[in-house]
Coordinates of N, CA and C and ligand atoms in Angstrom, one line a residue:
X40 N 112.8 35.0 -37.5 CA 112.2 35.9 -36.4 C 111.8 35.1 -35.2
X41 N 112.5 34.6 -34.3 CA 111.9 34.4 -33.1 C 111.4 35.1 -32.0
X42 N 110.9 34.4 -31.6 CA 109.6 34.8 -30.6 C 109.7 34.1 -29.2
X43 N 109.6 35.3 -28.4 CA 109.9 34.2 -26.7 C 108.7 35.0 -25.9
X44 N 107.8 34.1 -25.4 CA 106.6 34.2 -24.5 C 106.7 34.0 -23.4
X45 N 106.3 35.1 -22.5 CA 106.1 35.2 -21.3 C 104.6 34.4 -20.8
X46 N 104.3 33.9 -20.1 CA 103.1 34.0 -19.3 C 103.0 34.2 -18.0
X47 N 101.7 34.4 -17.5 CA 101.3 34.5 -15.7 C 100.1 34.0 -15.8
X48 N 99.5 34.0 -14.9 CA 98.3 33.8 -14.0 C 97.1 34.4 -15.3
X49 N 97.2 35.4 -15.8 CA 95.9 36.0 -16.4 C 95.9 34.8 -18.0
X50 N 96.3 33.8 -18.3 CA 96.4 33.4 -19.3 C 95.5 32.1 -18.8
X51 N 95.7 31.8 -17.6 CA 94.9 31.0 -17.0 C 93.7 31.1 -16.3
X52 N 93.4 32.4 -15.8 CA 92.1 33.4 -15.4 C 90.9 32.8 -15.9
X53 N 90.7 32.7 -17.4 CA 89.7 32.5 -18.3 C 89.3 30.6 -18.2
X54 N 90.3 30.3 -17.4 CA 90.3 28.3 -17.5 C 89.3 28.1 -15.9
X55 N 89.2 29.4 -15.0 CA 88.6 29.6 -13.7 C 89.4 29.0 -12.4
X56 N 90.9 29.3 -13.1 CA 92.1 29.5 -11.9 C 92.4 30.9 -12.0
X57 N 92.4 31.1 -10.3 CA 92.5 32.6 -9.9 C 93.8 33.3 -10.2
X58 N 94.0 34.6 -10.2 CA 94.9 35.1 -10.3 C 95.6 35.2 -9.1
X59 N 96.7 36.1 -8.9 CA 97.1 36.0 -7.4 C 96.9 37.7 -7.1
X60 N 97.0 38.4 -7.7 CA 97.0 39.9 -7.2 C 95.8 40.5 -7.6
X61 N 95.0 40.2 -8.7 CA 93.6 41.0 -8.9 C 92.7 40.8 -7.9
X62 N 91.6 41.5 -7.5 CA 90.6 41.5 -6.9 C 90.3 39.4 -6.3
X63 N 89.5 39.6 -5.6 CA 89.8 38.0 -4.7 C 90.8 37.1 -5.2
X64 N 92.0 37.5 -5.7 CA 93.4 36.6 -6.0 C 93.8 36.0 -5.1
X65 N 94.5 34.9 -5.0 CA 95.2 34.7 -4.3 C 96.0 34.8 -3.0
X66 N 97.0 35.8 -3.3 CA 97.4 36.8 -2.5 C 96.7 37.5 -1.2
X67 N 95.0 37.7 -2.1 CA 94.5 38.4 -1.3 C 93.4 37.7 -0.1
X68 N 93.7 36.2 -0.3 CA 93.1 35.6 0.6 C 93.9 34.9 1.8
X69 N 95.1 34.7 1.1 CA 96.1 34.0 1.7 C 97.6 34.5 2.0
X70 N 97.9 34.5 3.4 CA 99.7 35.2 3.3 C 100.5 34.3 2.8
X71 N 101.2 35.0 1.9 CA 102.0 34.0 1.1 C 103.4 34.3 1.7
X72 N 103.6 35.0 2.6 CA 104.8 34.5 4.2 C 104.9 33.3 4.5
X73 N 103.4 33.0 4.8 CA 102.8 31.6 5.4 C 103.0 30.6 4.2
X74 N 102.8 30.6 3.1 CA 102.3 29.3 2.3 C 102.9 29.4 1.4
X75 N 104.1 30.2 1.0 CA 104.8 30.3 -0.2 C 106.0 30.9 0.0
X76 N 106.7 30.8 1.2 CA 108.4 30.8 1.5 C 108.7 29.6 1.9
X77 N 109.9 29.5 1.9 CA 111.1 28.2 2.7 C 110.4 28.6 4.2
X78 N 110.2 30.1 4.5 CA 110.6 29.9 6.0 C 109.0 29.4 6.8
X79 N 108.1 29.7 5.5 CA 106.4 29.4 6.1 C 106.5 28.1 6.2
X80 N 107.1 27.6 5.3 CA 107.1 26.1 4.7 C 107.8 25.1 6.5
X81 N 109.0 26.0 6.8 CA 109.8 25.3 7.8 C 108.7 25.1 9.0
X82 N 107.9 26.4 9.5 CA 107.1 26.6 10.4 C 105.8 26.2 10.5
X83 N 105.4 25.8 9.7 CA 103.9 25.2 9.8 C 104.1 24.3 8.1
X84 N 104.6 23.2 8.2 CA 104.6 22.4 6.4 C 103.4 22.3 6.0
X85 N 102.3 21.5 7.2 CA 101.4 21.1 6.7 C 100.2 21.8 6.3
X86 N 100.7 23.4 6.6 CA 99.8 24.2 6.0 C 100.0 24.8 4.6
X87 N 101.1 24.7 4.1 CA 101.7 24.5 3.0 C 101.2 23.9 2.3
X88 N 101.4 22.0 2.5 CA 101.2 21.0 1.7 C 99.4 21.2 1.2
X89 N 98.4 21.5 2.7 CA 97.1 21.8 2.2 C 96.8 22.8 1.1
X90 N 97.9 23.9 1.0 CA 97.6 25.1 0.4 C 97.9 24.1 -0.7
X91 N 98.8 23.8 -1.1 CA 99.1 23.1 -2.8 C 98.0 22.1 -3.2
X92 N 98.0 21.2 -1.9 CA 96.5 20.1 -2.3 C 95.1 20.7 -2.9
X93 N 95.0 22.2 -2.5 CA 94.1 22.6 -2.7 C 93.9 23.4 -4.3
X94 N 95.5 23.6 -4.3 CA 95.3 24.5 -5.3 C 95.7 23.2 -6.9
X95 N 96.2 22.2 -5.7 CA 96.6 21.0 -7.4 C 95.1 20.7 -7.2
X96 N 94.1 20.5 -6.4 CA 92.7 20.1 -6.4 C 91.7 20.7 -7.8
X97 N 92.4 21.8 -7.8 CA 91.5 22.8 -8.6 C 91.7 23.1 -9.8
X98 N 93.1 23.0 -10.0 CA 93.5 23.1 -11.3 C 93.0 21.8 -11.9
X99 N 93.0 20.6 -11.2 CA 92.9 18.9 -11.8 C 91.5 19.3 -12.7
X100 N 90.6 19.8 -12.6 CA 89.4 20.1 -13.4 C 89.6 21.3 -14.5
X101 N 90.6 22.2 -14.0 CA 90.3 23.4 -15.5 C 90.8 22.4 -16.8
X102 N 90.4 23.2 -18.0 CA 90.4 22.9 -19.3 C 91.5 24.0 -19.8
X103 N 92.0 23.8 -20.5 CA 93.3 24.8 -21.5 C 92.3 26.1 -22.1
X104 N 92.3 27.2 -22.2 CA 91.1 28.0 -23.0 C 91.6 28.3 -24.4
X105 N 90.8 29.0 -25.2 CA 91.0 29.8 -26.2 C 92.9 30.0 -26.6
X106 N 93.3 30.7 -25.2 CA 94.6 31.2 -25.3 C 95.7 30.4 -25.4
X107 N 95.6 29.6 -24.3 CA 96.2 28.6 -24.5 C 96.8 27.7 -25.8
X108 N 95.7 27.3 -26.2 CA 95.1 26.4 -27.8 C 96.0 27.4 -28.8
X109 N 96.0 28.4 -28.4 CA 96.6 29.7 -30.0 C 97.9 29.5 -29.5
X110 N 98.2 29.6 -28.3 CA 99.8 29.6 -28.3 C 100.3 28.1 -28.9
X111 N 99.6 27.3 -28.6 CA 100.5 25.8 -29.3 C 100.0 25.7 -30.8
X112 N 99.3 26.4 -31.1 CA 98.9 26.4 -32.8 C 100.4 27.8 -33.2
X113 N 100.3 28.5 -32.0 CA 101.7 29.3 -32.9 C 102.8 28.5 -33.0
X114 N 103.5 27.6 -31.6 CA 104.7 27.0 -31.6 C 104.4 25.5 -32.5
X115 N 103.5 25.5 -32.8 CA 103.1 24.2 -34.1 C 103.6 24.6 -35.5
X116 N 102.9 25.6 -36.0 CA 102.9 26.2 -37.2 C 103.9 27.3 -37.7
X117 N 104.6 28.0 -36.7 CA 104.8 29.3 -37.0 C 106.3 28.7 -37.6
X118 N 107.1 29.1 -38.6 CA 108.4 28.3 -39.3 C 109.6 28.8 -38.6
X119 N 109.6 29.5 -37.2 CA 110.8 29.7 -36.7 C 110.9 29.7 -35.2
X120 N 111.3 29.7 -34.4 CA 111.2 29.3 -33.0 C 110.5 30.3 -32.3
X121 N 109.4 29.1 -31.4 CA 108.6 29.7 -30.4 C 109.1 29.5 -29.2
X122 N 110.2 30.2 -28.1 CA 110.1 29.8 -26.8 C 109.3 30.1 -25.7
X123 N 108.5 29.0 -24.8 CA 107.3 29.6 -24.0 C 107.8 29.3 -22.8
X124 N 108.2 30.7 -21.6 CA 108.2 30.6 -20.9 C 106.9 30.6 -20.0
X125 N 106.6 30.4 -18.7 CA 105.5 30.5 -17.8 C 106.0 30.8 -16.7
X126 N 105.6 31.4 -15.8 CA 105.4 31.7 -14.5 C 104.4 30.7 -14.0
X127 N 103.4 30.1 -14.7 CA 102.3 29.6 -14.1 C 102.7 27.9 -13.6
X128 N 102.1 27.4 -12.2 CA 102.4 26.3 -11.4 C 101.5 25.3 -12.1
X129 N 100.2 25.7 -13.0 CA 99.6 24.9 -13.7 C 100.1 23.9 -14.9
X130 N 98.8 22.6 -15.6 CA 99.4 22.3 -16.9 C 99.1 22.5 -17.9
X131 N 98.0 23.9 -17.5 CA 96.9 23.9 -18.9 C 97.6 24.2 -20.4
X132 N 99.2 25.0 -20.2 CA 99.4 25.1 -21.6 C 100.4 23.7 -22.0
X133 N 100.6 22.1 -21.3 CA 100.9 21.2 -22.0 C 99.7 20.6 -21.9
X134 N 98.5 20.5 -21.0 CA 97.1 20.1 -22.0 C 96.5 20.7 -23.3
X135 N 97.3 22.1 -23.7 CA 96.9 22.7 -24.8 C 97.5 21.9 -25.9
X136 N 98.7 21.6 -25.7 CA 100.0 21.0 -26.6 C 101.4 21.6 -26.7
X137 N 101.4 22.8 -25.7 CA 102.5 22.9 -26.1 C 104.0 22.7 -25.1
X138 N 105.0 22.7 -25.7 CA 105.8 22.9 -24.7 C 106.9 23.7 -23.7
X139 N 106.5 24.4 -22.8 CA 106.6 25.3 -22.1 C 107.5 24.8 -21.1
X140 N 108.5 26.3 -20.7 CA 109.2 26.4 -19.5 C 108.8 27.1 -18.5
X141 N 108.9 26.1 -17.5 CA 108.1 26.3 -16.0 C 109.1 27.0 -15.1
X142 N 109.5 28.5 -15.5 CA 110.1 28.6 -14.2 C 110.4 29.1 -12.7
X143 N 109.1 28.9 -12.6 CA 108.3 28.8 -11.1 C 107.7 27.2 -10.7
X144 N 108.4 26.4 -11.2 CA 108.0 24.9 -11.5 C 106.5 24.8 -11.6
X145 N 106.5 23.7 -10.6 CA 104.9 22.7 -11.6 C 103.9 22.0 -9.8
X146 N 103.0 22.5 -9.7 CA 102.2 21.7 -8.6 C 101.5 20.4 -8.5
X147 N 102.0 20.0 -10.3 CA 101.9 18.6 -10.5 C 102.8 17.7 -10.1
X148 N 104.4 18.7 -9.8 CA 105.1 17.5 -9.1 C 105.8 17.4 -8.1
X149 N 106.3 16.8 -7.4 CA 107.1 16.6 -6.1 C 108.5 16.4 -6.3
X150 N 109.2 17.2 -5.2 CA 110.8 17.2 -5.2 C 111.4 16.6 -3.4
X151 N 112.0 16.1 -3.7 CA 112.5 15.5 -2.4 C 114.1 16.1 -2.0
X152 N 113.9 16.9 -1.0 CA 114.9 18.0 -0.7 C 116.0 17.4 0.1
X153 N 116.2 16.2 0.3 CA 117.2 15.2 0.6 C 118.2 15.2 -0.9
X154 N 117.5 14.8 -1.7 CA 118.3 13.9 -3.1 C 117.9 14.5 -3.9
X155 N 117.1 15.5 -4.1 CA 116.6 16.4 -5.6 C 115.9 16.1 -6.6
X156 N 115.4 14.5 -6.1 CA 114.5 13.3 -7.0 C 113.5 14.3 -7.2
X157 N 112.7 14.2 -8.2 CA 111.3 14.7 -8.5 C 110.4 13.8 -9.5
X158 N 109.5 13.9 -9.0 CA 108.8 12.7 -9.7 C 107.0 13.4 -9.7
X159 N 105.5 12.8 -10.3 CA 105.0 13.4 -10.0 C 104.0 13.0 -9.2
X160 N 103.3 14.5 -8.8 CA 102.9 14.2 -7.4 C 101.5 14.2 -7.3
X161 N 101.6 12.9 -6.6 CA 100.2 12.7 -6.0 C 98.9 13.9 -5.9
X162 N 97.5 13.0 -6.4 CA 97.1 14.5 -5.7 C 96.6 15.1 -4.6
X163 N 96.9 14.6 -3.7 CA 96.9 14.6 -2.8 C 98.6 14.6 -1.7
X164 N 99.5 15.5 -1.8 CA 100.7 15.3 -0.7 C 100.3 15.1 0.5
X165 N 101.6 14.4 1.3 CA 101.4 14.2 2.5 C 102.8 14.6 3.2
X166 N 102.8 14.7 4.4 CA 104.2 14.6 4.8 C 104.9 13.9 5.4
X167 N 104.0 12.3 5.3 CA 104.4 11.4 5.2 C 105.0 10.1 3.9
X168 N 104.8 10.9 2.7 CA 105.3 10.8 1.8 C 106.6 10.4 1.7
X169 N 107.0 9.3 1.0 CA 108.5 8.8 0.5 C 109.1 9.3 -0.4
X170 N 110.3 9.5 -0.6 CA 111.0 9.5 -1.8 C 111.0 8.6 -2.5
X171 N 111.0 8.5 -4.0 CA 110.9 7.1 -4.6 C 112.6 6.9 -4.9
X172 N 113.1 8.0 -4.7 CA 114.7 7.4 -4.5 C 115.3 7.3 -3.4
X173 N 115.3 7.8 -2.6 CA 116.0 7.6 -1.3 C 115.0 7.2 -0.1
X174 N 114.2 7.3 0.0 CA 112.6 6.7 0.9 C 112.5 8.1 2.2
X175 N 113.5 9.1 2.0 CA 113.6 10.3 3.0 C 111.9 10.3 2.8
X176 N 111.9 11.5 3.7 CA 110.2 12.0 4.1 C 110.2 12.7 3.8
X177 N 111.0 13.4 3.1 CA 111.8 15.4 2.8 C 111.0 15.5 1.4
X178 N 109.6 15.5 1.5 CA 108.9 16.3 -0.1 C 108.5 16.9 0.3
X179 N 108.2 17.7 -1.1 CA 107.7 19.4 -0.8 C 106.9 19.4 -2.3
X180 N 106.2 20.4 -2.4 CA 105.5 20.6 -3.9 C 106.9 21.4 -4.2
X181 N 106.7 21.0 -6.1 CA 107.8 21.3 -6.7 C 107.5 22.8 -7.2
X182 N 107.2 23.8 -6.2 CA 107.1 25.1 -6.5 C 108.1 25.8 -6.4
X183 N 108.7 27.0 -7.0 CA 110.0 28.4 -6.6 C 108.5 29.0 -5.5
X184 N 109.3 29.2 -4.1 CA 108.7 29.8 -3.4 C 109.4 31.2 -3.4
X185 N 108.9 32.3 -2.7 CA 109.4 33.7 -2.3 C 110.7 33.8 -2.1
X186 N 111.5 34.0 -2.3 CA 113.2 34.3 -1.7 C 114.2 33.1 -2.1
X187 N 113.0 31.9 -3.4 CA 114.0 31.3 -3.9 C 114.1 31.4 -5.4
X188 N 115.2 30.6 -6.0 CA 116.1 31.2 -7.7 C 115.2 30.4 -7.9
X189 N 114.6 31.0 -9.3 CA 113.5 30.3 -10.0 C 114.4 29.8 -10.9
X190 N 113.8 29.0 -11.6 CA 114.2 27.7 -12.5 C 114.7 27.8 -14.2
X191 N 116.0 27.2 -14.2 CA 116.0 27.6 -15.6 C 116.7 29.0 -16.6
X192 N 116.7 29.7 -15.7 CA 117.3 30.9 -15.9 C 118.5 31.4 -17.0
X193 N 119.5 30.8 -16.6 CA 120.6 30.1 -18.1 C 119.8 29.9 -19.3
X194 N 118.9 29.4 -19.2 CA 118.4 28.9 -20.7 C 117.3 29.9 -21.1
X195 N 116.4 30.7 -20.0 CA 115.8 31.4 -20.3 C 116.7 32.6 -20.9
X196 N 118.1 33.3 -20.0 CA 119.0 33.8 -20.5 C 119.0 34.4 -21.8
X197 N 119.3 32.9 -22.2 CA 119.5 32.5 -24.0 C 118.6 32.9 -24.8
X198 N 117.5 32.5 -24.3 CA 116.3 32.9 -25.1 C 116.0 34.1 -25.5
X199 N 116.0 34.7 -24.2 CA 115.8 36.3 -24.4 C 116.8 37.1 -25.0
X200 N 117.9 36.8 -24.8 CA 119.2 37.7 -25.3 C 119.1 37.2 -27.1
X201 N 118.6 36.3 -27.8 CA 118.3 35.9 -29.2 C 117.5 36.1 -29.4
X202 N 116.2 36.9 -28.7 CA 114.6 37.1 -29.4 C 115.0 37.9 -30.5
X203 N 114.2 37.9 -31.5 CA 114.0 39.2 -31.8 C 111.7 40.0 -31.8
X204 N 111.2 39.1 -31.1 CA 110.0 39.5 -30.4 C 109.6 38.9 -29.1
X205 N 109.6 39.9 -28.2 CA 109.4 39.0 -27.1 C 107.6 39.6 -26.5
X206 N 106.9 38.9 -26.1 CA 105.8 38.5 -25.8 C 105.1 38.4 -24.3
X207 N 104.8 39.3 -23.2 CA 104.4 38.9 -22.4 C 102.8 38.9 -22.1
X208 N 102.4 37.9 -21.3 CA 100.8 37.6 -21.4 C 100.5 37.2 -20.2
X209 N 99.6 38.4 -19.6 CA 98.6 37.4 -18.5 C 99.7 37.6 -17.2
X210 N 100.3 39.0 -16.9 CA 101.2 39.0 -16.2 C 101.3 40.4 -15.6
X211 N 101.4 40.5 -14.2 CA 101.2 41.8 -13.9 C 102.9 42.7 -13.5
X212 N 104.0 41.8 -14.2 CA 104.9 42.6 -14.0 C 105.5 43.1 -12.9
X213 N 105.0 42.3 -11.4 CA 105.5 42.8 -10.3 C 106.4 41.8 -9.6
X214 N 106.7 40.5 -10.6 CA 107.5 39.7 -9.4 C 109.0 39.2 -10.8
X215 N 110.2 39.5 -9.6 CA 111.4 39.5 -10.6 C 111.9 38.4 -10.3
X216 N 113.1 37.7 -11.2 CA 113.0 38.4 -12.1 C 111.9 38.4 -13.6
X217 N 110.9 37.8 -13.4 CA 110.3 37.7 -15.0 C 109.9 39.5 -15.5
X218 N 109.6 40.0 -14.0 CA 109.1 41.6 -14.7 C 110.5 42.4 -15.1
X219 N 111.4 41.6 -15.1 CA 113.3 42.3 -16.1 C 113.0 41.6 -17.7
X220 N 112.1 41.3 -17.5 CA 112.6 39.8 -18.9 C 112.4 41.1 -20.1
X221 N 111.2 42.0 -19.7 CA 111.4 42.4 -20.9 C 112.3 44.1 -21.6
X222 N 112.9 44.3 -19.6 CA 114.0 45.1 -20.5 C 115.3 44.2 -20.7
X223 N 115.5 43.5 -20.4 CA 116.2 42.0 -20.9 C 116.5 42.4 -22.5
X224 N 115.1 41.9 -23.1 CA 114.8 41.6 -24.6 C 114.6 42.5 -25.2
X225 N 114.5 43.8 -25.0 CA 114.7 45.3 -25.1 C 116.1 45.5 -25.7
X226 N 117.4 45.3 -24.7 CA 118.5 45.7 -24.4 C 118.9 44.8 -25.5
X227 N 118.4 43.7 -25.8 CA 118.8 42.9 -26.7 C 118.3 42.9 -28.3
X228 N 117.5 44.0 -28.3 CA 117.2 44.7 -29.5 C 115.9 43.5 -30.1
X229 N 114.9 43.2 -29.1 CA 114.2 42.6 -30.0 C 112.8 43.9 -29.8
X230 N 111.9 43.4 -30.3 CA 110.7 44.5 -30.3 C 109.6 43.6 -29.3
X231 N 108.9 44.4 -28.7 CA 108.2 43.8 -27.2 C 106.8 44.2 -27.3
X232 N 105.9 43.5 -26.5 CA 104.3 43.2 -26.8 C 103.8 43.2 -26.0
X233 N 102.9 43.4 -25.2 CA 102.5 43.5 -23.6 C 100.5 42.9 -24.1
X234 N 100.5 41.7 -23.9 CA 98.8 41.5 -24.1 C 98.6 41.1 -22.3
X235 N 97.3 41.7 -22.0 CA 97.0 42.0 -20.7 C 95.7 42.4 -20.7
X236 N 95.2 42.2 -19.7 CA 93.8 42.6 -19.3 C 93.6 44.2 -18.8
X237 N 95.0 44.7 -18.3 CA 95.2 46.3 -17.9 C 96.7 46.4 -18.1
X238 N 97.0 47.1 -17.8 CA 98.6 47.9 -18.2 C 98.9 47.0 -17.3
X239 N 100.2 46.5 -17.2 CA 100.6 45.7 -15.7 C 101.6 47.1 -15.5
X240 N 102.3 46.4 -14.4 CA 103.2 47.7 -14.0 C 104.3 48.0 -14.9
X241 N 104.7 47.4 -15.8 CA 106.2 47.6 -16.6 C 105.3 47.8 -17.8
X242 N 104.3 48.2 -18.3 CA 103.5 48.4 -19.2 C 104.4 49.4 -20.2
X243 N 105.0 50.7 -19.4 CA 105.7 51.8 -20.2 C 107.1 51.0 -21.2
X244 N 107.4 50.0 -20.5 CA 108.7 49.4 -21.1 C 108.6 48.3 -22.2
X245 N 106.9 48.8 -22.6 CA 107.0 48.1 -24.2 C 106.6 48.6 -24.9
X246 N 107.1 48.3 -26.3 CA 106.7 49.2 -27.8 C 105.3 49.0 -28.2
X247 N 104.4 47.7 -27.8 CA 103.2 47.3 -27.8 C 102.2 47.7 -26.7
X248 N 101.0 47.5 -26.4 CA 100.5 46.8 -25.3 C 99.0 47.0 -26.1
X249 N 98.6 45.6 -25.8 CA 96.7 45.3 -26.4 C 96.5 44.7 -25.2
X250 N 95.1 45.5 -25.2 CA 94.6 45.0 -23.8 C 93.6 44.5 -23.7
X251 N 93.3 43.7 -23.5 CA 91.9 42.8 -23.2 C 91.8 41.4 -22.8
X252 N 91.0 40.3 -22.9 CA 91.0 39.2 -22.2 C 91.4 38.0 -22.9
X253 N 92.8 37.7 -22.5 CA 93.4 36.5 -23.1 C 92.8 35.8 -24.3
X254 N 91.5 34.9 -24.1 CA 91.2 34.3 -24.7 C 90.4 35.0 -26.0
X255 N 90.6 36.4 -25.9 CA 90.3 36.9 -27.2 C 91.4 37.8 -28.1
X256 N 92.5 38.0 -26.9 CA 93.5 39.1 -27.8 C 94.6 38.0 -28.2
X257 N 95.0 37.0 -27.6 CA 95.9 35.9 -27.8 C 95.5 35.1 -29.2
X258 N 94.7 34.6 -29.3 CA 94.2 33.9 -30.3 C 93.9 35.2 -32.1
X259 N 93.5 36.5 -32.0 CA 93.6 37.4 -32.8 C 95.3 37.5 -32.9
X260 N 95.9 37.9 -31.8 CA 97.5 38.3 -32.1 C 98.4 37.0 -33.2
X261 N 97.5 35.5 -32.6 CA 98.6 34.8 -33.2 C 98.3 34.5 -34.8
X262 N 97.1 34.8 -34.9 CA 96.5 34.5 -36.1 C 97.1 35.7 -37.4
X263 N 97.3 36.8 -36.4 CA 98.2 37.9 -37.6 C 99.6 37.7 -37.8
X264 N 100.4 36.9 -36.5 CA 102.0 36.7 -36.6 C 102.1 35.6 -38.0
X265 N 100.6 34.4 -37.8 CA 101.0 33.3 -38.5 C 100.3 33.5 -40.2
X266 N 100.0 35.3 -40.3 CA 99.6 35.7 -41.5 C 100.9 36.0 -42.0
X267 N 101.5 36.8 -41.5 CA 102.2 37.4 -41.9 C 104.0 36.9 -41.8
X268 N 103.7 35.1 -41.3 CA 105.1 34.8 -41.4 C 105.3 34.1 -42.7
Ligands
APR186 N1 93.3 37.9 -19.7 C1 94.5 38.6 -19.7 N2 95.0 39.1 -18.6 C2 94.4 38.9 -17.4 C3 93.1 38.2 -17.4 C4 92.6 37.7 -18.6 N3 91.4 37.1 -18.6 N4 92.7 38.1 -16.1 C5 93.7 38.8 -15.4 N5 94.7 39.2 -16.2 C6 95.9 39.9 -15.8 C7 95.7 40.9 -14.7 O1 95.3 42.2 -15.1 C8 97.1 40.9 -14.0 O2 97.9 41.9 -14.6 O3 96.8 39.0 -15.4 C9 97.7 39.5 -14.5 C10 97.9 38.6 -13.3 O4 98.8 39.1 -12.4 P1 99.2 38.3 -11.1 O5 98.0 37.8 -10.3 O6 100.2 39.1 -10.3 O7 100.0 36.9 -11.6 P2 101.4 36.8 -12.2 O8 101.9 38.0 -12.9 O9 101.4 35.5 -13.0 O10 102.2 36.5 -10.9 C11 103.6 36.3 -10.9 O11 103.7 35.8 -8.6 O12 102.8 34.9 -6.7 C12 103.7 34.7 -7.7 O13 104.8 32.7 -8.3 C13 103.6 33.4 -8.5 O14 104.0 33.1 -10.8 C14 103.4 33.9 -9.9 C15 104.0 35.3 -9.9

């Protein structure tokens, strides 16, 4: 029986990193025209690079919570494959323990858009910054910004077309492709789960949905999968 997990933002919520669309989220402070496209990126960088400095500033203090900890106790224990995807730019679920696919990358690290070197990143970027392979000046935080191909996809693919339970958490279902993933895993005949703090928007297009706050419905959910495997 495998199992492929989604995450977002609300898995992280509870570690006292903000969400991007709930009430004072992200989103709602900041135009993400400005600070999370190629084209904001071209027109003002260094307001970019502060937006990341600020947001790798903040994460460098959260702790992994409750939810976190249950997902790497499921991909530890459970006797058949856990694949964990994330949406999330954080590293709280490999400070949890586990191993997760980032495919909206990571604000831990830096990519050099000369040579495609990535390495990790200071905490503090600059845009004076070197490449440690080619010495270009061309870094950028290693984030999928707005109107670019998120990461991994092929392999995510795979994943989902072989679930037979697919899992999303902490996710409001409104940025693609991850809000397809789970008519994806649908079409692929696995059975689908929606844990969330409210219905996200694709809420209708699962067989499940428990709603409440990560760090108490994640840690109950895995503790029945790893009863009953
Ligand atoms: N427990 C569970 N769910 C929660 C919690 C919590 N404690 N707190 C909030 N949530 C839920 C919200 O109800 C919401 O549906 O988490 C979801 C967060 O949604 P978004 O802020 O839209 O975050 P996410 O879905 O991860 O965003 C997707 O958008 O901006 C881009 O690249 C960014 O990866 C991000 C993508």
């Amino acid at each position: 029986m495998k199992i492929v997990i989604l995450t977002g933002a609300g898995v992280s919520a509870e570690s006292g990193l903000g969400t991007f669309r709930d009430k004072g989220g992200v989103w709602t402070k900041y135009d993400l025209q400005e600070v999370a496209t190629p084209e904001g990126f071209a027109r003002n960088p260094e307001k970019v690079i502060d937006f990341y400095n600020m947001r790798r500033r903040n994460a460098a203090g959260a702790k992994p919570n409750a939810a976190h900890f249950a997902l790497a106790r499921l991909q530890a224990e459970y006797r058949h494959e856990v694949a964990l995807i994330t949406q999330n730019v954080d590293s709280l679920h490999e400070a949890a323990g586990s191993e997760a696919i980032h495919m909206h990358g990571a604000h831990g690290q830096a990519r050099c858009t000369t040579c495609d070197a990535r390495w990790t990143a200071p905490l503090v970027m600059s845009l004076e910054d070197t490449c440690p392979e080619c010495s270009a000046t061309t870094t950028r935080p290693d984030v999928v910004w707005f109107g670019e191909v998120p990461l991994y996809l092929p392999e995510i693919a795979e994943h989902l077309h072989t679930a037979d339970l697919f899992v999303a958490i902490g996710t409001s279902g409104t940025v693609y492709p991850a809000a397809g993933f789970v008519a994806e895993a649908t079409g692929a005949g696995a059975r689908t789960v929606e844990l969330n703090l409210e219905p996200s928007n694709v809420a209708g297009q699962f067989d499940d949905v428990i709603l409440g706050p990560a760090t108490e419905t994640v840690p109950a959910w895995v503790d029945q999968v790893l009863q009953a495997d």
